[in-house]
């Protein structure tokens, strides 16, 4: 189980593609939604942090500059703009922001007044500790 893996120090990875057959994936216009799946799993398991990774982007950028934080209320307006897609990815940065926002909202309501879940976006090859510390990448906040 997940809890047994976590207790032994293992970090399970979830990938929507793992539960779909190739013919099912072929039916999807843009592949699966791993970010949405990650957000859903994180909140259901009571995670305190969610880290959504990109292949080639250090976080959410505006004018070439990574934004250290993005407010949930700003995402609908940001979604009106075309920020392109990640190299090899299917959704781009906006679906990552939306998934992170949903996780923060769901994590807050599930935390019974506690701190709730924090959600970050960063490059897969970066130092994850630095992303979670807010030194690099983008955090999605209330």
CSV table of N, CA and C in Angstrom, one decimal:
chain,number,residue,atom,x,y,z
A,1,UNK,N,0.8,-1.2,0.0
A,1,UNK,CA,0.0,0.0,0.0
A,1,UNK,C,0.9,1.2,0.0
A,2,UNK,N,0.3,2.4,-0.3
A,2,UNK,CA,1.0,3.6,-0.3
A,2,UNK,C,1.6,3.9,1.0
A,3,UNK,N,0.8,3.8,2.1
A,3,UNK,CA,1.3,4.1,3.4
A,3,UNK,C,2.5,3.2,3.8
A,4,UNK,N,2.5,2.0,3.4
A,4,UNK,CA,3.6,1.1,3.7
A,4,UNK,C,4.9,1.5,2.9
A,5,UNK,N,4.7,1.9,1.7
A,5,UNK,CA,5.8,2.4,0.9
A,5,UNK,C,6.4,3.7,1.5
A,6,UNK,N,5.5,4.6,1.9
A,6,UNK,CA,5.9,5.9,2.5
A,6,UNK,C,6.7,5.6,3.8
A,7,UNK,N,6.2,4.7,4.6
A,7,UNK,CA,6.9,4.4,5.9
A,7,UNK,C,8.2,3.8,5.6
A,8,UNK,N,8.4,3.1,4.5
A,8,UNK,CA,9.8,2.5,4.2
A,8,UNK,C,10.7,3.5,3.5
A,9,UNK,N,10.2,4.7,3.2
A,9,UNK,CA,11.0,5.8,2.6
A,9,UNK,C,10.9,5.8,1.1
A,10,UNK,N,10.0,4.9,0.5
A,10,UNK,CA,9.8,4.9,-0.9
A,10,UNK,C,8.8,6.0,-1.3
A,11,UNK,N,9.0,6.6,-2.5
A,11,UNK,CA,8.1,7.5,-3.0
A,11,UNK,C,7.4,6.9,-4.2
A,12,UNK,N,6.1,6.6,-4.1
A,12,UNK,CA,5.5,6.0,-5.3
A,12,UNK,C,5.2,7.1,-6.4
A,13,UNK,N,5.4,6.7,-7.6
A,13,UNK,CA,5.1,7.6,-8.8
A,13,UNK,C,3.8,7.1,-9.4
A,14,UNK,N,2.9,8.0,-9.7
A,14,UNK,CA,1.7,7.6,-10.4
A,14,UNK,C,1.7,8.3,-11.8
A,15,UNK,N,1.3,7.5,-12.8
A,15,UNK,CA,1.2,8.0,-14.1
A,15,UNK,C,-0.1,7.5,-14.8
A,16,UNK,N,-0.9,8.4,-15.2
A,16,UNK,CA,-2.2,8.0,-15.8
A,16,UNK,C,-2.0,7.0,-16.9
A,17,UNK,N,-1.0,7.1,-17.7
A,17,UNK,CA,-0.7,6.2,-18.8
A,17,UNK,C,-0.6,4.8,-18.3
A,18,UNK,N,-0.2,4.5,-17.1
A,18,UNK,CA,0.0,3.2,-16.6
A,18,UNK,C,-1.3,2.4,-16.4
A,19,UNK,N,-2.5,3.1,-16.3
A,19,UNK,CA,-3.7,2.4,-16.1
A,19,UNK,C,-4.6,2.4,-17.4
A,20,UNK,N,-4.1,2.9,-18.5
A,20,UNK,CA,-4.8,2.9,-19.7
A,20,UNK,C,-4.0,2.1,-20.7
A,21,UNK,N,-4.8,1.3,-21.5
A,21,UNK,CA,-4.2,0.6,-22.6
A,21,UNK,C,-3.8,1.6,-23.7
A,22,UNK,N,-2.9,1.2,-24.6
A,22,UNK,CA,-2.5,2.0,-25.7
A,22,UNK,C,-3.7,2.5,-26.6
A,23,UNK,N,-4.6,1.6,-26.8
A,23,UNK,CA,-5.7,2.0,-27.7
A,23,UNK,C,-6.6,3.0,-27.0
A,24,UNK,N,-6.7,3.0,-25.6
A,24,UNK,CA,-7.4,4.0,-24.9
A,24,UNK,C,-6.7,5.3,-24.9
A,25,UNK,N,-5.4,5.3,-24.8
A,25,UNK,CA,-4.6,6.5,-24.9
A,25,UNK,C,-4.7,7.1,-26.3
A,26,UNK,N,-4.7,6.3,-27.3
A,26,UNK,CA,-4.8,6.8,-28.7
A,26,UNK,C,-6.1,7.5,-28.9
A,27,UNK,N,-7.2,7.2,-28.1
A,27,UNK,CA,-8.5,7.9,-28.3
A,27,UNK,C,-8.5,9.3,-27.7
A,28,UNK,N,-7.5,9.5,-26.8
A,28,UNK,CA,-7.5,10.8,-26.1
A,28,UNK,C,-6.8,11.8,-27.1
A,29,UNK,N,-7.4,13.0,-27.2
A,29,UNK,CA,-6.8,14.0,-28.1
A,29,UNK,C,-5.4,14.4,-27.8
A,30,UNK,N,-5.2,14.6,-26.5
A,30,UNK,CA,-3.9,15.1,-26.1
A,30,UNK,C,-3.2,14.3,-25.0
A,31,UNK,N,-3.5,13.0,-25.0
A,31,UNK,CA,-2.9,12.1,-23.9
A,31,UNK,C,-3.6,12.3,-22.6
A,32,UNK,N,-3.1,11.7,-21.6
A,32,UNK,CA,-3.7,11.8,-20.3
A,32,UNK,C,-3.4,13.1,-19.5
A,33,UNK,N,-3.9,13.1,-18.3
A,33,UNK,CA,-3.8,14.3,-17.5
A,33,UNK,C,-3.0,13.9,-16.2
A,34,UNK,N,-1.7,13.7,-16.3
A,34,UNK,CA,-0.9,13.3,-15.2
A,34,UNK,C,-0.9,14.3,-14.1
A,35,UNK,N,-1.0,15.6,-14.4
A,35,UNK,CA,-1.0,16.7,-13.4
A,35,UNK,C,-2.3,16.6,-12.6
A,36,UNK,N,-3.4,16.4,-13.3
A,36,UNK,CA,-4.7,16.3,-12.6
A,36,UNK,C,-4.7,15.1,-11.7
A,37,UNK,N,-4.1,13.9,-12.2
A,37,UNK,CA,-4.1,12.7,-11.4
A,37,UNK,C,-3.2,12.9,-10.2
A,38,UNK,N,-2.0,13.6,-10.4
A,38,UNK,CA,-1.1,13.8,-9.2
A,38,UNK,C,-1.8,14.7,-8.2
A,39,UNK,N,-2.6,15.7,-8.6
A,39,UNK,CA,-3.3,16.6,-7.7
A,39,UNK,C,-4.3,15.8,-6.9
A,40,UNK,N,-5.1,15.0,-7.6
A,40,UNK,CA,-6.1,14.1,-7.0
A,40,UNK,C,-5.5,13.2,-6.0
A,41,UNK,N,-4.5,12.4,-6.4
A,41,UNK,CA,-3.8,11.5,-5.5
A,41,UNK,C,-3.2,12.2,-4.3
A,42,UNK,N,-2.6,13.3,-4.5
A,42,UNK,CA,-1.9,14.0,-3.4
A,42,UNK,C,-3.0,14.4,-2.3
A,43,UNK,N,-4.1,14.9,-2.8
A,43,UNK,CA,-5.1,15.4,-1.8
A,43,UNK,C,-5.7,14.2,-1.1
A,44,UNK,N,-6.0,13.1,-1.8
A,44,UNK,CA,-6.6,11.9,-1.2
A,44,UNK,C,-5.7,11.2,-0.2
A,45,UNK,N,-4.4,11.3,-0.5
A,45,UNK,CA,-3.5,10.7,0.5
A,45,UNK,C,-3.0,11.6,1.6
A,46,UNK,N,-3.5,12.8,1.6
A,46,UNK,CA,-3.2,13.7,2.7
A,46,UNK,C,-1.8,14.3,2.6
A,47,UNK,N,-1.2,14.4,1.3
A,47,UNK,CA,0.1,14.9,1.2
A,47,UNK,C,0.2,16.4,1.6
A,48,UNK,N,1.4,16.8,2.0
A,48,UNK,CA,1.6,18.1,2.4
A,48,UNK,C,2.2,19.0,1.3
A,49,UNK,N,2.8,18.3,0.3
A,49,UNK,CA,3.4,19.0,-0.8
A,49,UNK,C,3.1,18.2,-2.1
A,50,UNK,N,2.9,19.0,-3.2
A,50,UNK,CA,2.7,18.5,-4.5
A,50,UNK,C,3.7,19.1,-5.4
A,51,UNK,N,4.5,18.3,-6.1
A,51,UNK,CA,5.5,18.9,-7.0
A,51,UNK,C,5.2,18.4,-8.4
A,52,UNK,N,4.8,19.3,-9.3
A,52,UNK,CA,4.5,19.0,-10.7
A,52,UNK,C,5.8,19.4,-11.5
A,53,UNK,N,6.2,18.5,-12.3
A,53,UNK,CA,7.5,18.7,-13.0
A,53,UNK,C,7.3,18.9,-14.5
A,54,UNK,N,8.2,19.7,-15.0
A,54,UNK,CA,8.3,20.0,-16.4
A,54,UNK,C,9.6,19.5,-17.0
A,55,UNK,N,9.6,19.2,-18.3
A,55,UNK,CA,10.8,18.8,-18.9
A,55,UNK,C,11.8,19.9,-19.2
A,56,UNK,N,11.3,21.1,-19.5
A,56,UNK,CA,12.2,22.1,-19.9
A,56,UNK,C,12.0,23.5,-19.4
A,57,UNK,N,11.1,23.7,-18.4
A,57,UNK,CA,10.7,25.0,-17.9
A,57,UNK,C,10.9,25.0,-16.4
A,58,UNK,N,11.5,26.1,-15.9
A,58,UNK,CA,11.9,26.2,-14.5
A,58,UNK,C,10.7,26.5,-13.6
A,59,UNK,N,9.5,26.8,-14.2
A,59,UNK,CA,8.3,27.2,-13.4
A,59,UNK,C,7.5,28.0,-14.4
A,60,UNK,N,6.5,28.7,-13.8
A,60,UNK,CA,5.7,29.6,-14.7
A,60,UNK,C,6.4,30.9,-15.0
A,61,UNK,N,6.6,31.2,-16.3
A,61,UNK,CA,7.3,32.3,-16.7
A,61,UNK,C,6.4,33.4,-17.3
A,62,UNK,N,6.7,34.6,-17.1
A,62,UNK,CA,6.1,35.7,-17.7
A,62,UNK,C,7.2,36.6,-18.2
A,63,UNK,N,7.2,36.9,-19.6
A,63,UNK,CA,8.3,37.6,-20.1
A,63,UNK,C,9.7,37.0,-19.9
A,64,UNK,N,9.8,35.7,-19.9
A,64,UNK,CA,11.0,35.0,-19.7
A,64,UNK,C,11.5,34.9,-18.3
A,65,UNK,N,10.7,35.5,-17.3
A,65,UNK,CA,11.1,35.5,-15.9
A,65,UNK,C,10.2,34.5,-15.1
A,66,UNK,N,10.8,33.6,-14.4
A,66,UNK,CA,10.0,32.7,-13.5
A,66,UNK,C,9.3,33.4,-12.4
A,67,UNK,N,8.1,33.2,-12.3
A,67,UNK,CA,7.3,33.8,-11.2
A,67,UNK,C,7.4,32.9,-10.0
A,68,UNK,N,7.9,33.4,-8.8
A,68,UNK,CA,8.0,32.6,-7.7
A,68,UNK,C,6.7,32.1,-7.1
A,69,UNK,N,5.7,32.9,-7.3
A,69,UNK,CA,4.3,32.5,-6.8
A,69,UNK,C,3.3,33.0,-7.8
A,70,UNK,N,2.2,32.2,-7.9
A,70,UNK,CA,1.0,32.5,-8.7
A,70,UNK,C,-0.2,32.3,-7.8
A,71,UNK,N,-1.0,33.3,-7.7
A,71,UNK,CA,-2.3,33.2,-6.9
A,71,UNK,C,-3.3,32.5,-7.7
A,72,UNK,N,-4.0,31.6,-7.0
A,72,UNK,CA,-5.1,30.8,-7.6
A,72,UNK,C,-6.1,31.7,-8.4
A,73,UNK,N,-6.5,32.9,-7.8
A,73,UNK,CA,-7.4,33.8,-8.4
A,73,UNK,C,-7.0,34.4,-9.7
A,74,UNK,N,-5.7,34.4,-10.0
A,74,UNK,CA,-5.1,34.9,-11.2
A,74,UNK,C,-5.1,33.9,-12.3
A,75,UNK,N,-5.3,32.6,-12.1
A,75,UNK,CA,-5.1,31.6,-13.1
A,75,UNK,C,-6.2,31.7,-14.2
A,76,UNK,N,-7.5,32.0,-13.9
A,76,UNK,CA,-8.4,32.1,-15.0
A,76,UNK,C,-8.0,33.2,-16.0
A,77,UNK,N,-7.5,34.3,-15.6
A,77,UNK,CA,-7.0,35.3,-16.5
A,77,UNK,C,-5.8,34.9,-17.3
A,78,UNK,N,-4.9,34.2,-16.6
A,78,UNK,CA,-3.7,33.7,-17.2
A,78,UNK,C,-4.0,32.7,-18.3
A,79,UNK,N,-5.0,31.9,-18.1
A,79,UNK,CA,-5.4,30.8,-19.0
A,79,UNK,C,-5.9,31.4,-20.3
A,80,UNK,N,-6.2,32.7,-20.4
A,80,UNK,CA,-6.7,33.3,-21.6
A,80,UNK,C,-5.5,33.6,-22.6
A,81,UNK,N,-4.3,33.4,-22.1
A,81,UNK,CA,-3.1,33.7,-22.9
A,81,UNK,C,-2.4,32.4,-23.3
A,82,UNK,N,-1.7,32.4,-24.5
A,82,UNK,CA,-1.0,31.2,-24.9
A,82,UNK,C,0.4,31.2,-24.5
A,83,UNK,N,0.7,30.3,-23.5
A,83,UNK,CA,2.1,30.2,-23.0
A,83,UNK,C,2.8,29.0,-23.7
A,84,UNK,N,2.2,28.4,-24.7
A,84,UNK,CA,2.8,27.3,-25.4
A,84,UNK,C,2.8,26.0,-24.5
A,85,UNK,N,3.4,25.0,-25.1
A,85,UNK,CA,3.5,23.7,-24.5
A,85,UNK,C,4.9,23.3,-24.2
A,86,UNK,N,5.1,22.5,-23.2
A,86,UNK,CA,6.4,22.0,-22.8
A,86,UNK,C,6.9,21.1,-23.9
A,87,UNK,N,8.3,21.0,-24.0
A,87,UNK,CA,8.9,20.1,-25.0
A,87,UNK,C,8.5,18.7,-24.6
A,88,UNK,N,7.9,18.0,-25.6
A,88,UNK,CA,7.5,16.6,-25.4
A,88,UNK,C,6.2,16.5,-24.5
A,89,UNK,N,5.7,17.5,-24.0
A,89,UNK,CA,4.5,17.5,-23.2
A,89,UNK,C,3.2,17.7,-24.0
A,90,UNK,N,2.1,17.5,-23.4
A,90,UNK,CA,0.9,17.7,-24.2
A,90,UNK,C,0.0,18.9,-23.7
A,91,UNK,N,0.2,19.3,-22.4
A,91,UNK,CA,-0.7,20.3,-21.9
A,91,UNK,C,-0.2,21.7,-21.7
A,92,UNK,N,1.1,21.8,-21.5
A,92,UNK,CA,1.6,23.2,-21.2
A,92,UNK,C,1.5,23.5,-19.8
A,93,UNK,N,1.8,24.8,-19.5
A,93,UNK,CA,1.9,25.2,-18.1
A,93,UNK,C,0.6,25.5,-17.5
A,94,UNK,N,-0.4,25.9,-18.3
A,94,UNK,CA,-1.7,26.3,-17.7
A,94,UNK,C,-2.4,25.1,-17.0
A,95,UNK,N,-2.4,23.9,-17.6
A,95,UNK,CA,-3.0,22.8,-16.9
A,95,UNK,C,-2.2,22.4,-15.6
A,96,UNK,N,-0.9,22.7,-15.6
A,96,UNK,CA,-0.2,22.4,-14.4
A,96,UNK,C,-0.6,23.4,-13.3
A,97,UNK,N,-0.8,24.7,-13.7
A,97,UNK,CA,-1.3,25.7,-12.7
A,97,UNK,C,-2.7,25.3,-12.2
A,98,UNK,N,-3.5,24.9,-13.1
A,98,UNK,CA,-4.9,24.5,-12.7
A,98,UNK,C,-4.9,23.3,-11.8
A,99,UNK,N,-4.1,22.3,-12.1
A,99,UNK,CA,-4.0,21.1,-11.3
A,99,UNK,C,-3.5,21.5,-9.9
A,100,UNK,N,-2.4,22.3,-9.9
A,100,UNK,CA,-1.8,22.8,-8.6
A,100,UNK,C,-2.9,23.5,-7.8
A,101,UNK,N,-3.6,24.4,-8.4
A,101,UNK,CA,-4.6,25.2,-7.8
A,101,UNK,C,-5.7,24.3,-7.1
A,102,UNK,N,-6.2,23.3,-7.9
A,102,UNK,CA,-7.2,22.4,-7.4
A,102,UNK,C,-6.7,21.6,-6.2
A,103,UNK,N,-5.4,21.2,-6.2
A,103,UNK,CA,-4.8,20.5,-5.1
A,103,UNK,C,-4.7,21.4,-3.9
A,104,UNK,N,-4.3,22.6,-4.0
A,104,UNK,CA,-4.3,23.6,-2.9
A,104,UNK,C,-5.7,23.8,-2.3
A,105,UNK,N,-6.6,24.0,-3.2
A,105,UNK,CA,-8.0,24.1,-2.7
A,105,UNK,C,-8.5,22.9,-2.0
A,106,UNK,N,-8.4,21.7,-2.6
A,106,UNK,CA,-8.8,20.5,-2.0
A,106,UNK,C,-8.0,20.1,-0.8
A,107,UNK,N,-6.7,20.4,-0.8
A,107,UNK,CA,-5.9,20.2,0.4
A,107,UNK,C,-6.2,21.0,1.6
A,108,UNK,N,-6.7,22.3,1.3
A,108,UNK,CA,-7.1,23.2,2.4
A,108,UNK,C,-8.3,22.7,3.0
A,109,UNK,N,-9.3,22.3,2.2
A,109,UNK,CA,-10.6,21.8,2.8
A,109,UNK,C,-10.4,20.5,3.5
A,110,UNK,N,-9.5,19.7,3.1
A,110,UNK,CA,-9.3,18.4,3.7
A,110,UNK,C,-8.4,18.5,5.0
A,111,UNK,N,-7.7,19.6,5.2
A,111,UNK,CA,-6.8,19.7,6.3
A,111,UNK,C,-7.4,20.2,7.6
A,112,UNK,N,-8.7,20.4,7.6
A,112,UNK,CA,-9.4,20.8,8.9
A,112,UNK,C,-8.7,21.9,9.6
A,113,UNK,N,-8.5,23.0,8.9
A,113,UNK,CA,-7.9,24.1,9.5
A,113,UNK,C,-6.4,24.1,9.6
A,114,UNK,N,-5.7,23.0,9.2
A,114,UNK,CA,-4.3,22.9,9.3
A,114,UNK,C,-3.7,23.7,8.1
A,115,UNK,N,-2.4,23.6,7.9
A,115,UNK,CA,-1.8,24.4,6.8
A,115,UNK,C,-2.3,24.0,5.5
A,116,UNK,N,-2.6,22.7,5.3
A,116,UNK,CA,-3.0,22.2,4.0
A,116,UNK,C,-1.9,21.9,3.1
A,117,UNK,N,-2.2,21.7,1.8
A,117,UNK,CA,-1.2,21.2,0.9
A,117,UNK,C,-0.6,22.4,0.1
A,118,UNK,N,0.7,22.3,-0.1
A,118,UNK,CA,1.4,23.3,-0.9
A,118,UNK,C,1.8,22.7,-2.2
A,119,UNK,N,1.6,23.5,-3.3
A,119,UNK,CA,1.8,23.0,-4.7
A,119,UNK,C,2.9,23.8,-5.4
A,120,UNK,N,3.8,23.1,-6.0
A,120,UNK,CA,4.9,23.7,-6.7
A,120,UNK,C,5.1,23.2,-8.1
A,121,UNK,N,5.7,24.0,-9.0
A,121,UNK,CA,6.0,23.6,-10.4
A,121,UNK,C,7.5,23.9,-10.6
A,122,UNK,N,8.2,22.9,-11.1
A,122,UNK,CA,9.6,23.1,-11.4
A,122,UNK,C,10.1,22.1,-12.4
A,123,UNK,N,11.3,22.4,-12.9
A,123,UNK,CA,12.0,21.5,-13.9
A,123,UNK,C,12.4,20.2,-13.2
A,124,UNK,N,12.2,19.1,-14.0
A,124,UNK,CA,12.4,17.8,-13.5
A,124,UNK,C,13.9,17.5,-13.1
A,125,UNK,N,14.8,18.3,-13.7
A,125,UNK,CA,16.2,18.1,-13.4
A,125,UNK,C,16.7,19.0,-12.3
A,126,UNK,N,15.8,19.8,-11.8
A,126,UNK,CA,16.3,20.7,-10.7
A,126,UNK,C,16.4,20.0,-9.4
A,127,UNK,N,16.9,20.8,-8.4
A,127,UNK,CA,17.0,20.3,-7.0
A,127,UNK,C,15.6,20.4,-6.4
A,128,UNK,N,15.0,19.3,-6.1
A,128,UNK,CA,13.6,19.3,-5.6
A,128,UNK,C,13.5,20.0,-4.3
A,129,UNK,N,14.5,19.9,-3.5
A,129,UNK,CA,14.5,20.5,-2.2
A,129,UNK,C,14.5,22.0,-2.3
A,130,UNK,N,15.2,22.6,-3.3
A,130,UNK,CA,15.2,24.0,-3.6
A,130,UNK,C,13.8,24.5,-4.1
A,131,UNK,N,13.2,23.6,-4.9
A,131,UNK,CA,11.8,24.0,-5.4
A,131,UNK,C,10.9,24.1,-4.2
A,132,UNK,N,10.9,23.0,-3.3
A,132,UNK,CA,10.0,23.0,-2.2
A,132,UNK,C,10.3,24.1,-1.2
A,133,UNK,N,11.6,24.6,-1.2
A,133,UNK,CA,11.9,25.7,-0.3
A,133,UNK,C,11.6,27.0,-0.9
A,134,UNK,N,11.1,27.0,-2.1
A,134,UNK,CA,10.7,28.3,-2.7
A,134,UNK,C,11.9,29.1,-3.3
A,135,UNK,N,13.1,28.4,-3.4
A,135,UNK,CA,14.3,29.1,-4.0
A,135,UNK,C,14.2,29.1,-5.5
A,136,UNK,N,13.6,28.1,-6.1
A,136,UNK,CA,13.5,28.1,-7.6
A,136,UNK,C,12.1,27.6,-7.9
A,137,UNK,N,11.6,27.7,-9.1
A,137,UNK,CA,10.3,27.2,-9.5
A,137,UNK,C,9.2,28.2,-9.1
A,138,UNK,N,8.0,27.7,-9.1
A,138,UNK,CA,6.8,28.5,-8.9
A,138,UNK,C,5.9,27.7,-7.8
A,139,UNK,N,5.4,28.5,-6.9
A,139,UNK,CA,4.4,27.9,-5.9
A,139,UNK,C,3.1,28.5,-6.2
A,140,UNK,N,2.0,27.7,-6.3
A,140,UNK,CA,0.7,28.2,-6.5
A,140,UNK,C,0.1,28.4,-5.1
A,141,UNK,N,-0.4,29.6,-4.8
A,141,UNK,CA,-0.9,30.0,-3.5
A,141,UNK,C,-2.3,30.5,-3.5
A,142,UNK,N,-3.0,30.5,-2.4
A,142,UNK,CA,-4.4,31.0,-2.2
A,142,UNK,C,-4.4,32.5,-2.5
